Structure formats: C-alpha cells, structure tokens
C-alpha positions as a Markdown table, in Angstrom:
| # | Residue | x | y | z |
|---|---|---|---|---|
| 1 | Met | 188.1 | 94.4 | -79.8 |
| 2 | Glu | 184.7 | 93.7 | -78.3 |
| 3 | Ala | 181.7 | 94.3 | -80.6 |
| 4 | Gln | 180.2 | 97.8 | -80.3 |
| 5 | Thr | 176.7 | 98.1 | -78.9 |
| 6 | His | 174.0 | 99.9 | -81.0 |
| 7 | Thr | 174.3 | 103.0 | -78.7 |
| 8 | Glu | 178.1 | 103.2 | -79.1 |
| 9 | Arg | 177.9 | 102.8 | -82.9 |
| 10 | Phe | 175.3 | 105.5 | -83.3 |
| 11 | Lys | 177.1 | 107.9 | -81.0 |
| 12 | Leu | 180.2 | 107.5 | -83.3 |
| 13 | Gln | 178.0 | 108.3 | -86.3 |
| 14 | Ala | 176.5 | 111.5 | -84.7 |
| 15 | Ser | 179.7 | 113.5 | -85.3 |
| 16 | Ser | 179.2 | 112.9 | -89.1 |
| 17 | Phe | 175.8 | 114.6 | -89.3 |
| 18 | Lys | 175.3 | 116.5 | -92.5 |
| 19 | Leu | 172.3 | 117.7 | -94.5 |
| 20 | Pro | 170.6 | 115.1 | -96.7 |
| 21 | Pro | 170.6 | 115.3 | -100.5 |
| 22 | Leu | 168.4 | 117.9 | -102.1 |
| 23 | Ala | 165.9 | 117.6 | -104.9 |
| 24 | Ala | 163.3 | 120.0 | -106.4 |
| 25 | Tyr | 159.6 | 119.4 | -107.2 |
| 26 | Ile | 157.9 | 121.8 | -109.6 |
| 27 | His | 154.1 | 121.8 | -109.7 |
| 28 | Ile | 152.2 | 122.8 | -112.8 |
| 29 | Pro | 148.5 | 122.7 | -111.8 |
| 30 | Trp | 146.5 | 122.7 | -115.1 |
| 31 | Cys | 144.8 | 119.9 | -117.0 |
| 32 | Val | 142.7 | 119.7 | -120.1 |
| 33 | Arg | 140.1 | 117.9 | -118.0 |
| 34 | Lys | 139.9 | 116.8 | -114.4 |
| 35 | Cys | 139.9 | 113.0 | -114.2 |
| 36 | Pro | 137.1 | 111.6 | -111.8 |
| 37 | Tyr | 139.6 | 109.7 | -109.7 |
| 38 | Cys | 142.2 | 112.5 | -109.3 |
| 39 | Asp | 142.7 | 114.3 | -105.9 |
| 40 | Phe | 145.8 | 116.2 | -106.9 |
| 41 | Asn | 145.9 | 119.9 | -107.1 |
| 42 | Ser | 144.8 | 120.2 | -110.7 |
| 43 | His | 142.5 | 122.7 | -112.4 |
| 44 | Val | 140.9 | 123.2 | -115.8 |
| 45 | Ser | 141.8 | 126.6 | -117.3 |
| 46 | Glu | 138.8 | 128.1 | -119.0 |
| 47 | Gln | 140.7 | 131.1 | -120.5 |
| 48 | Gly | 143.9 | 129.6 | -121.7 |
| 49 | Leu | 147.1 | 129.0 | -119.8 |
| 50 | Pro | 149.0 | 131.9 | -118.3 |
| 51 | Glu | 152.2 | 130.2 | -119.3 |
| 52 | Ala | 154.7 | 133.0 | -119.3 |
| 53 | Glu | 153.2 | 134.6 | -116.2 |
| 54 | Tyr | 153.4 | 131.3 | -114.3 |
| 55 | Ile | 157.0 | 130.6 | -115.3 |
| 56 | Asp | 157.8 | 134.1 | -114.0 |
| 57 | Ala | 156.1 | 133.2 | -110.7 |
| 58 | Leu | 158.0 | 129.9 | -110.4 |
| 59 | Ile | 161.3 | 131.7 | -110.8 |
| 60 | Ala | 160.3 | 134.3 | -108.2 |
| 61 | Asp | 159.2 | 131.5 | -105.9 |
| 62 | Leu | 162.5 | 129.7 | -106.4 |
| 63 | Glu | 164.4 | 132.9 | -105.6 |
| 64 | Leu | 162.7 | 133.0 | -102.2 |
| 65 | Asp | 163.5 | 129.3 | -101.6 |
| 66 | Leu | 167.3 | 129.6 | -102.5 |
| 67 | Pro | 168.5 | 130.0 | -98.9 |
| 68 | Asn | 166.9 | 126.6 | -98.1 |
| 69 | Ala | 169.4 | 124.9 | -100.5 |
| 70 | Gln | 172.2 | 125.6 | -97.9 |
| 71 | Gly | 174.8 | 125.3 | -100.7 |
| 72 | Arg | 173.7 | 121.8 | -101.8 |
| 73 | Glu | 173.5 | 120.6 | -105.3 |
| 74 | Leu | 170.3 | 119.4 | -106.9 |
| 75 | Thr | 170.2 | 115.7 | -107.5 |
| 76 | Ser | 166.9 | 115.6 | -109.3 |
| 77 | Ile | 164.0 | 117.8 | -110.6 |
| 78 | Phe | 160.5 | 116.6 | -111.0 |
| 79 | Phe | 157.8 | 118.4 | -113.0 |
| 80 | Gly | 154.4 | 117.2 | -111.7 |
| 81 | Gly | 150.8 | 118.2 | -112.0 |
| 82 | Gly | 148.3 | 118.6 | -113.3 |
| 83 | Thr | 149.7 | 118.1 | -116.8 |
| 84 | Pro | 153.2 | 119.7 | -117.1 |
| 85 | Ser | 153.3 | 118.7 | -120.8 |
| 86 | Leu | 150.7 | 121.3 | -121.5 |
| 87 | Phe | 153.5 | 123.9 | -121.2 |
| 88 | Ser | 155.9 | 124.4 | -124.1 |
| 89 | Ala | 159.5 | 123.2 | -124.2 |
| 90 | Glu | 160.6 | 126.8 | -124.4 |
| 91 | Ser | 158.9 | 127.8 | -121.2 |
| 92 | Leu | 160.2 | 124.8 | -119.3 |
| 93 | Gly | 163.6 | 125.4 | -120.7 |
| 94 | Arg | 163.5 | 129.0 | -119.5 |
| 95 | Leu | 162.8 | 127.7 | -116.0 |
| 96 | Leu | 165.5 | 125.1 | -116.1 |
| 97 | Asp | 168.0 | 127.8 | -117.2 |
| 98 | Ala | 166.9 | 130.0 | -114.3 |
| 99 | Met | 167.4 | 127.1 | -111.9 |
| 100 | Ala | 170.8 | 126.2 | -113.3 |
| 101 | Asn | 171.9 | 129.9 | -113.0 |
| 102 | Arg | 170.9 | 129.9 | -109.3 |
| 103 | Leu | 171.7 | 126.3 | -108.1 |
| 104 | Asn | 174.3 | 123.7 | -108.6 |
| 105 | Phe | 173.1 | 120.8 | -110.6 |
| 106 | Ala | 174.6 | 117.3 | -110.0 |
| 107 | Thr | 176.5 | 116.2 | -113.1 |
| 108 | Asp | 174.1 | 113.3 | -113.5 |
| 109 | Ile | 170.9 | 115.2 | -112.4 |
| 110 | Glu | 167.7 | 113.4 | -113.2 |
| 111 | Ile | 165.0 | 115.7 | -114.7 |
| 112 | Thr | 161.6 | 114.1 | -115.0 |
| 113 | Leu | 158.5 | 115.5 | -116.7 |
| 114 | Glu | 155.0 | 114.0 | -116.3 |
| 115 | Ala | 153.4 | 113.8 | -119.7 |
| 116 | Asn | 150.0 | 112.8 | -121.2 |
| 117 | Pro | 149.9 | 110.5 | -124.2 |
| 118 | Gly | 147.7 | 112.9 | -126.1 |
| 119 | Thr | 148.8 | 113.8 | -129.6 |
| 120 | Phe | 149.1 | 117.5 | -128.7 |
| 121 | Glu | 151.7 | 116.7 | -126.0 |
| 122 | Gln | 153.6 | 114.2 | -128.1 |
| 123 | Val | 154.8 | 116.7 | -130.7 |
| 124 | Lys | 156.7 | 118.5 | -127.9 |
| 125 | Phe | 158.7 | 115.6 | -126.8 |
| 126 | Ala | 161.8 | 116.4 | -128.9 |
| 127 | Gly | 161.7 | 119.9 | -127.5 |
| 128 | Tyr | 161.6 | 118.7 | -123.9 |
| 129 | Arg | 164.6 | 116.5 | -124.5 |
| 130 | Ala | 166.6 | 119.4 | -126.1 |
| 131 | Ala | 165.6 | 121.6 | -123.1 |
| 132 | Gly | 167.5 | 119.2 | -120.8 |
| 133 | Ile | 164.6 | 116.9 | -119.5 |
| 134 | Asn | 166.1 | 113.4 | -119.5 |
| 135 | Arg | 163.2 | 111.3 | -118.1 |
| 136 | Leu | 159.6 | 111.1 | -119.1 |
| 137 | Ser | 156.7 | 109.7 | -117.0 |
| 138 | Ile | 153.8 | 109.0 | -119.3 |
| 139 | Gly | 150.4 | 108.7 | -117.8 |
| 140 | Ile | 149.1 | 105.7 | -119.7 |
| 141 | Gln | 146.8 | 104.2 | -116.9 |
| 142 | Ser | 145.5 | 101.5 | -119.3 |
| 143 | Phe | 145.9 | 100.3 | -122.8 |
| 144 | Asn | 142.2 | 99.2 | -122.9 |
| 145 | Ala | 139.9 | 101.8 | -124.6 |
| 146 | Lys | 136.9 | 100.9 | -122.5 |
| 147 | His | 138.9 | 101.4 | -119.2 |
| 148 | Leu | 140.4 | 104.6 | -120.5 |
| 149 | Lys | 136.9 | 106.0 | -121.1 |
| 150 | Ala | 135.7 | 104.8 | -117.7 |
| 151 | Leu | 138.7 | 106.7 | -116.1 |
| 152 | Gly | 137.8 | 109.9 | -118.0 |
| 153 | Arg | 141.1 | 109.9 | -119.8 |
| 154 | Ile | 141.3 | 112.1 | -122.9 |
| 155 | His | 143.6 | 109.8 | -124.9 |
| 156 | Asp | 142.9 | 106.4 | -126.4 |
| 157 | Asp | 144.9 | 103.1 | -126.6 |
| 158 | Lys | 146.4 | 104.1 | -129.9 |
| 159 | Glu | 147.7 | 107.4 | -128.6 |
| 160 | Ala | 149.2 | 105.6 | -125.6 |
| 161 | Leu | 151.3 | 103.3 | -127.9 |
| 162 | Ala | 152.2 | 106.2 | -130.1 |
| 163 | Ala | 153.4 | 108.3 | -127.2 |
| 164 | Val | 156.0 | 105.7 | -126.2 |
| 165 | Ala | 157.2 | 105.5 | -129.8 |
| 166 | Met | 157.5 | 109.3 | -130.0 |
| 167 | Ala | 159.4 | 109.5 | -126.7 |
| 168 | Arg | 162.0 | 107.0 | -128.0 |
| 169 | Lys | 162.2 | 108.8 | -131.3 |
| 170 | Ala | 162.9 | 112.0 | -129.4 |
| 171 | Gly | 165.8 | 110.5 | -127.6 |
| 172 | Phe | 164.4 | 109.5 | -124.2 |
| 173 | Asp | 166.2 | 106.4 | -122.9 |
| 174 | Asn | 164.6 | 106.6 | -119.4 |
| 175 | Leu | 160.8 | 106.1 | -119.5 |
| 176 | Asn | 158.3 | 105.5 | -116.7 |
| 177 | Leu | 154.8 | 104.3 | -117.6 |
| 178 | Asp | 152.0 | 105.0 | -115.2 |
| 179 | Leu | 149.6 | 102.0 | -115.1 |
| 180 | Met | 146.6 | 101.4 | -112.8 |
| 181 | His | 144.8 | 98.3 | -111.9 |
| 182 | Gly | 141.6 | 97.5 | -110.0 |
| 183 | Leu | 139.6 | 99.5 | -112.6 |
| 184 | Pro | 135.9 | 99.5 | -113.0 |
| 185 | Asp | 134.8 | 96.2 | -114.6 |
| 186 | Gln | 138.5 | 95.0 | -114.9 |
| 187 | Ser | 139.1 | 91.3 | -114.9 |
| 188 | Leu | 142.4 | 89.5 | -114.2 |
| 189 | Asp | 142.9 | 88.9 | -117.9 |
| 190 | Asp | 142.3 | 92.6 | -118.6 |
| 191 | Ala | 144.9 | 93.6 | -116.0 |
| 192 | Leu | 147.5 | 91.1 | -117.3 |
| 193 | Ala | 146.9 | 92.3 | -120.8 |
| 194 | Asp | 147.8 | 95.9 | -119.7 |
| 195 | Ile | 151.0 | 94.6 | -118.0 |
| 196 | Asn | 152.0 | 92.5 | -121.0 |
| 197 | Gln | 151.5 | 95.5 | -123.3 |
| 198 | Ala | 153.6 | 97.7 | -121.0 |
| 199 | Ile | 156.4 | 95.0 | -120.9 |
| 200 | Asp | 156.4 | 94.8 | -124.7 |
| 201 | Leu | 157.2 | 98.5 | -124.8 |
| 202 | Gly | 160.3 | 98.0 | -122.7 |
| 203 | Pro | 160.1 | 100.8 | -120.2 |
| 204 | Glu | 162.9 | 101.3 | -117.8 |
| 205 | His | 160.4 | 102.0 | -115.0 |
| 206 | Leu | 156.8 | 101.2 | -114.3 |
| 207 | Ser | 154.5 | 102.6 | -111.7 |
| 208 | Trp | 151.7 | 100.1 | -111.2 |
| 209 | Tyr | 149.2 | 100.9 | -108.5 |
| 210 | Gln | 145.6 | 100.2 | -107.6 |
| 211 | Leu | 142.8 | 102.7 | -108.2 |
| 212 | Thr | 141.6 | 104.1 | -104.9 |
| 213 | Leu | 138.6 | 106.3 | -104.3 |
| 214 | Glu | 139.9 | 109.5 | -102.7 |
| 215 | Pro | 137.8 | 112.1 | -100.9 |
| 216 | Asn | 136.9 | 115.2 | -102.9 |
| 217 | Thr | 136.8 | 113.3 | -106.2 |
| 218 | Val | 133.9 | 112.4 | -108.5 |
| 219 | Phe | 134.5 | 108.7 | -108.0 |
| 220 | Tyr | 134.3 | 109.2 | -104.2 |
| 221 | Ser | 130.9 | 110.9 | -104.4 |
| 222 | Lys | 129.7 | 108.6 | -107.2 |
| 223 | Pro | 131.6 | 105.4 | -106.8 |
| 224 | Pro | 132.0 | 103.1 | -109.8 |
| 225 | Ile | 131.7 | 99.3 | -109.3 |
| 226 | Leu | 135.2 | 98.0 | -108.7 |
| 227 | Pro | 136.5 | 94.4 | -108.8 |
| 228 | Val | 135.8 | 92.3 | -105.7 |
| 229 | Glu | 138.6 | 91.7 | -103.2 |
| 230 | Asp | 139.4 | 88.2 | -104.5 |
| 231 | Thr | 139.9 | 89.6 | -108.0 |
| 232 | Leu | 142.0 | 92.5 | -106.7 |
| 233 | Trp | 144.2 | 90.1 | -104.8 |
| 234 | Ala | 144.6 | 87.8 | -107.8 |
| 235 | Ile | 145.6 | 90.8 | -110.0 |
| 236 | Gln | 148.1 | 91.9 | -107.5 |
| 237 | Glu | 149.8 | 88.5 | -107.2 |
| 238 | Ala | 149.7 | 87.6 | -110.9 |
| 239 | Gly | 150.9 | 91.1 | -111.9 |
| 240 | Gln | 153.8 | 91.1 | -109.5 |
| 241 | Ala | 154.9 | 87.7 | -110.7 |
| 242 | Arg | 154.7 | 88.8 | -114.4 |
| 243 | Leu | 156.7 | 92.0 | -113.8 |
| 244 | Ala | 159.4 | 90.1 | -111.9 |
| 245 | Glu | 159.6 | 87.5 | -114.7 |
| 246 | Ala | 160.1 | 90.4 | -117.1 |
| 247 | Gly | 163.0 | 91.8 | -115.1 |
| 248 | Leu | 161.1 | 94.8 | -113.6 |
| 249 | Ala | 162.0 | 94.4 | -109.9 |
| 250 | Gln | 159.6 | 95.8 | -107.3 |
| 251 | Tyr | 161.7 | 98.2 | -105.1 |
| 252 | Glu | 158.7 | 100.1 | -103.6 |
| 253 | Ile | 155.0 | 99.4 | -103.0 |
| 254 | Ser | 154.0 | 100.5 | -106.5 |
| 255 | Ala | 157.3 | 101.0 | -108.3 |
| 256 | Tyr | 159.1 | 98.5 | -110.5 |
| 257 | Ala | 162.3 | 99.1 | -112.4 |
| 258 | Gln | 165.0 | 97.6 | -114.5 |
| 259 | Pro | 168.4 | 97.2 | -112.7 |
| 260 | Gly | 169.8 | 100.6 | -111.9 |
| 261 | Arg | 166.7 | 102.5 | -113.2 |
| 262 | Gln | 164.9 | 103.3 | -110.0 |
| 263 | Ala | 163.4 | 106.8 | -109.9 |
| 264 | Arg | 166.1 | 108.9 | -108.2 |
| 265 | His | 163.7 | 111.6 | -107.3 |
| 266 | Asn | 161.2 | 109.3 | -105.6 |
| 267 | Leu | 164.1 | 107.4 | -103.8 |
| 268 | Asn | 165.1 | 110.8 | -102.3 |
| 269 | Tyr | 161.5 | 111.1 | -100.9 |
| 270 | Trp | 161.5 | 107.6 | -99.5 |
| 271 | Gln | 165.1 | 107.8 | -98.1 |
| 272 | Tyr | 164.1 | 111.0 | -96.2 |
| 273 | Gly | 166.0 | 113.4 | -98.4 |
| 274 | Asp | 165.1 | 117.1 | -98.7 |
| 275 | Phe | 163.3 | 118.7 | -101.5 |
| 276 | Leu | 162.3 | 122.3 | -102.5 |
| 277 | Gly | 158.6 | 122.6 | -103.4 |
| 278 | Ile | 158.0 | 125.2 | -106.1 |
| 279 | Gly | 154.6 | 126.1 | -107.6 |
| 280 | Ala | 151.0 | 126.2 | -106.7 |
| 281 | Gly | 150.2 | 123.7 | -103.9 |
| 282 | Ala | 153.7 | 122.3 | -104.0 |
| 283 | His | 155.0 | 120.7 | -100.8 |
| 284 | Gly | 158.7 | 120.8 | -99.6 |
| 285 | Lys | 160.8 | 119.2 | -96.9 |
| 286 | Leu | 163.8 | 120.8 | -95.3 |
| 287 | Thr | 166.4 | 119.8 | -92.7 |
| 288 | His | 168.0 | 122.7 | -91.0 |
| 289 | Pro | 171.6 | 122.8 | -89.8 |
| 290 | Asp | 170.4 | 122.6 | -86.2 |
| 291 | Gly | 168.7 | 119.3 | -87.0 |
| 292 | Arg | 165.1 | 120.5 | -87.2 |
| 293 | Val | 163.0 | 118.9 | -89.9 |
| 294 | Glu | 160.3 | 121.1 | -91.4 |
| 295 | Arg | 157.6 | 120.6 | -94.0 |
| 296 | Tyr | 156.1 | 123.5 | -95.9 |
| 297 | Trp | 153.6 | 124.1 | -98.6 |
| 298 | Lys | 152.8 | 126.8 | -101.2 |
| 299 | Thr | 149.6 | 128.7 | -102.0 |
| 300 | Arg | 147.3 | 126.2 | -103.6 |
| 301 | Leu | 145.0 | 127.9 | -106.1 |
| 302 | Pro | 146.7 | 129.0 | -109.3 |
| 303 | Arg | 145.2 | 132.5 | -109.4 |
| 304 | Asp | 146.1 | 133.1 | -105.7 |
| 305 | Tyr | 149.6 | 131.8 | -106.4 |
| 306 | Leu | 150.0 | 134.2 | -109.4 |
| 307 | Asp | 148.8 | 137.1 | -107.2 |
| 308 | Ala | 151.0 | 136.1 | -104.3 |
| 309 | Ala | 154.0 | 138.3 | -105.4 |
| 310 | Lys | 156.5 | 137.9 | -102.5 |
| 311 | Asp | 154.8 | 135.4 | -100.3 |
| 312 | Tyr | 154.2 | 132.1 | -102.0 |
| 313 | Cys | 154.4 | 130.0 | -98.8 |
| 314 | Ala | 151.0 | 129.1 | -97.3 |
| 315 | Gly | 152.2 | 127.2 | -94.2 |
| 316 | Arg | 155.1 | 125.6 | -92.4 |
| 317 | Lys | 155.3 | 122.9 | -89.7 |
| 318 | Val | 158.4 | 121.7 | -87.8 |
| 319 | Ile | 158.1 | 118.0 | -87.2 |
| 320 | Ala | 158.1 | 117.4 | -83.4 |
| 321 | Ala | 160.9 | 115.2 | -82.1 |
| 322 | Ala | 158.3 | 112.6 | -80.9 |
| 323 | Asp | 156.9 | 112.4 | -84.5 |
| 324 | Leu | 160.1 | 112.0 | -86.3 |
| 325 | Pro | 160.3 | 108.2 | -86.0 |
| 326 | Phe | 156.9 | 107.8 | -87.7 |
| 327 | Asp | 157.6 | 110.5 | -90.3 |
| 328 | Phe | 160.9 | 108.8 | -91.3 |
| 329 | Leu | 159.7 | 105.2 | -91.2 |
| 330 | Met | 156.5 | 106.0 | -93.1 |
| 331 | Asn | 158.7 | 106.8 | -96.1 |
| 332 | Ala | 161.7 | 104.4 | -95.6 |
| 333 | Leu | 159.6 | 101.2 | -95.0 |
| 334 | Arg | 157.8 | 101.7 | -98.4 |
| 335 | Leu | 161.1 | 100.5 | -99.9 |
| 336 | Ser | 161.4 | 96.7 | -100.4 |
| 337 | Asp | 165.0 | 96.9 | -99.2 |
| 338 | Gly | 164.4 | 99.6 | -96.6 |
| 339 | Val | 167.3 | 101.9 | -95.8 |
| 340 | Pro | 170.6 | 101.6 | -94.0 |
| 341 | Thr | 170.2 | 102.1 | -90.2 |
| 342 | Ala | 172.8 | 104.9 | -90.4 |
| 343 | Tyr | 170.2 | 107.0 | -92.4 |
| 344 | Tyr | 168.0 | 107.3 | -89.3 |
| 345 | Leu | 170.5 | 109.2 | -87.2 |
| 346 | Ala | 171.9 | 111.1 | -90.2 |
| 347 | Arg | 168.4 | 112.4 | -91.3 |
| 348 | Thr | 166.6 | 112.8 | -88.0 |
| 349 | Gly | 169.4 | 113.5 | -85.5 |
| 350 | Gln | 168.0 | 110.8 | -83.3 |
| 351 | Ser | 169.5 | 107.5 | -82.1 |
| 352 | Leu | 167.6 | 104.3 | -83.0 |
| 353 | Glu | 168.1 | 103.2 | -79.4 |
| 354 | Ala | 165.1 | 105.5 | -78.5 |
| 355 | Ile | 162.8 | 103.3 | -80.6 |
| 356 | Ala | 164.6 | 100.0 | -80.0 |
| 357 | Pro | 161.7 | 98.5 | -78.1 |
| 358 | Gln | 159.3 | 99.1 | -80.9 |
| 359 | Leu | 161.8 | 97.8 | -83.5 |
| 360 | Asn | 162.4 | 94.7 | -81.5 |
| 361 | Glu | 158.7 | 94.1 | -81.1 |
| 362 | Ala | 158.3 | 94.5 | -84.9 |
| 363 | Val | 161.0 | 91.9 | -85.5 |
| 364 | Arg | 159.3 | 89.5 | -83.0 |
| 365 | Lys | 156.0 | 89.9 | -84.9 |
| 366 | Gly | 157.7 | 89.1 | -88.2 |
| 367 | Leu | 157.1 | 92.6 | -89.6 |
| 368 | Leu | 160.7 | 93.8 | -89.7 |
| 369 | Glu | 164.0 | 92.1 | -90.4 |
| 370 | Pro | 166.7 | 92.2 | -87.7 |
| 371 | Trp | 167.8 | 95.8 | -87.8 |
| 372 | Asp | 171.5 | 95.8 | -87.0 |
| 373 | Gln | 172.5 | 97.1 | -90.5 |
| 374 | Gln | 169.2 | 97.8 | -92.4 |
| 375 | Leu | 165.7 | 99.0 | -91.5 |
| 376 | Arg | 163.9 | 96.6 | -93.8 |
| 377 | Pro | 160.3 | 95.3 | -93.7 |
| 378 | Thr | 159.7 | 91.6 | -94.1 |
| 379 | Glu | 157.4 | 90.4 | -96.9 |
| 380 | Arg | 154.7 | 90.2 | -94.2 |
| 381 | Gly | 155.6 | 93.8 | -93.1 |
| 382 | Arg | 155.1 | 95.1 | -96.6 |
| 383 | Leu | 151.7 | 93.5 | -96.8 |
| 384 | Phe | 150.7 | 94.9 | -93.4 |
| 385 | Leu | 152.6 | 98.2 | -93.6 |
| 386 | Asn | 150.0 | 100.2 | -91.7 |
| 387 | Asp | 150.2 | 97.7 | -88.8 |
| 388 | Leu | 153.9 | 98.1 | -88.8 |
| 389 | Leu | 153.9 | 101.9 | -88.9 |
| 390 | Glu | 151.3 | 102.1 | -86.1 |
| 391 | Met | 153.8 | 100.7 | -83.7 |
| 392 | Phe | 155.7 | 104.0 | -84.0 |
| 393 | Leu | 152.9 | 106.4 | -83.4 |
C-alpha cells in the first residue's frame, strides 16, 4: 500500500477527536512577605488568614466549574500561590475531600503542594501527606544565606536543608526543589554550589531557572546588579552539564527530573491539556465538545474573591482559530522532546497541513526536527525558541 500523505493521515485521526486530559489548579494567594522578584498573585494578610472562609469559597467556586469537567477524571491537582503551606493540613484535606466527592480522581492522581522551607510550614508536612498530598514543591531558591537575603526570602540555608529532611521523614517520595540562578552577585562557583547541594539531597525533580526582572515587582523598579551575560551563559552551560551527569534529565526549558518523575501537572500544561482554575486569580483552560478552546480567569484580589458569592469568573476568551497554532506550540515546544504530531489535531481540531509551510521553513532553518511523527525543537530551536514561535504568529 502506498504511503499516506500528511493530509490523509490527519483526516483519519479526525474521527477520533476527544477531550484532552483534565487537571486542576488551586490558588492560595497569601504570603508572609512579598518577595521583591515575585509577580504572582500573592498578598500579605495583615489581619490573619481567612482560612475557613477561603476554603468555603474554593468549594463554591469548584461547584460552578463542575460542568466544565465534562465527565473527565482529574489526573493531577496543584496547590500554588502565594504560599499554600500557610494553610493547615485539615483545611486542605477538607477541600480535597470536597473535590473527591464531586469529581473522579485518577487512581494514580498527582497532588502537589508548593511549600516554603520555613520551620512553621515544616511541622505540617506529615499532616499534608496524611491528607492525600503526594508531591511537595519546596521553594528553596538558593542554599546560600547571602543570596537568600538578597532575594528577600524568610528562610535561611539551614531551614532549607531541614525542610527536605522533614519532607522525607513525613513520607514524601516525590519532591521538587525550586532553585534560581543569575542572582545578584552570584558567581559561577556559587551557582554550581547550589546545584551540587540540591543534587546531594536527591530530589526526584528540580526546577532550575534564571531570575528575571518582571514588571510590577520591586526588583523591576529598583533593579539589583545581576551577573553579566558571559557569566549567565557559563552558569547555564555548566549547570545543565552537572544536572545531566547527576541523572536529572532536562525535559523542559527549566525542568529536570529523574527517569519517570516528570511533573505530571506541568506536562499537562505543555501538552495542551485542560485544567480547571480555582481560587483568586487562578487561570483555567477548557476544550469544548465542539472543538472551541477557551481560557478563563477568576477574580484576582482575595477580598473581592471572597465577596464574589456566585460569580467568581472575571473573564473568558475563546482562542480564535487563527491563534490556535501559536497557543499550542508556545506550550508544546517548551518540551525537549516536543509532542506527538497527533496531539495537534486531537487538541486543536486543526490539521497540521494548514501550518505545513511554517513547519517546513522551521525545519529548513534548523529550528525544528522533521515533523512526520513528532513536533520537536532542535537544540538550536530550544535556544532560540522565541524566533521559532514567531514563525506561527
């Protein structure tokens, strides 16, 4: 039988269109102190945390979002912030019970909680594990006391080490450590010392990313002195080599993992899966049965969210058909291995033939691997990802 053309193959796949996997993101917007580099929706509570009231609101918000699940099971839940570990295990357990009573959980569901290394949060780790949370993401940022102070972090290097030990003692066998580089006054040796310390702790996953100065942050209005470009490049190259040597494979721009320990929740984002967004300022993505892809977001300020009663959604936007290629590829091409070509049709409803000229040009420029089976950036494409993505605008 003659080989099928791209068009014939993708037409055959069209009949198998189904909704993508579903995850849930839960936002808890409070912190003890706002870090000067942080542009997330986080707020300092001056009058104590309205913990019970907020959990009630999250459950009410979830109720309104239930039709969007379309009968799908949840593959992952991610508690982000802010600092979710400011909330008690009892409160988070109450929310997880409410979710389990309303949605089907995958038998191997991944439930991640972002946690600070501070002593106050550490004492709760065993409670979180008992509540059903099975993955911790600990915001270390650095093991260097000087750099932690420059970043405005409220923990020190000793608390960072103690947090990992406490997490292991509490029964967590799936840990992510958040680590930053390109910090004020950081040398190559400083950055490698942080990486080596992280490796010694044996995390299953490491998020290692460069400090950037984001608008609407203290660092943006009062920039610190950061390492020069040559130093940043040297840190990036040496750090990636050291992590690879230690068995932490880079599977995304800033994500490294032991074999089989990639973050399932984040993979769902990058593979263009759907996710419910619950909580103040949370964002969600939905694919409708008719093929429309929609992004939506919730009321941002905590007090406004708590007062929202029956209308937590602040806005919705259906992604125009012409914008779907960029929206899909902006996520998929962050992955070192990209995604199977079949995902494009399955999750956008569009044939790759419509963007074949751009794909072929990207291959010609050395930015994309031949795309018969996989949409995968080359090493050059990963380095110049913005240039690659601009071809699909």
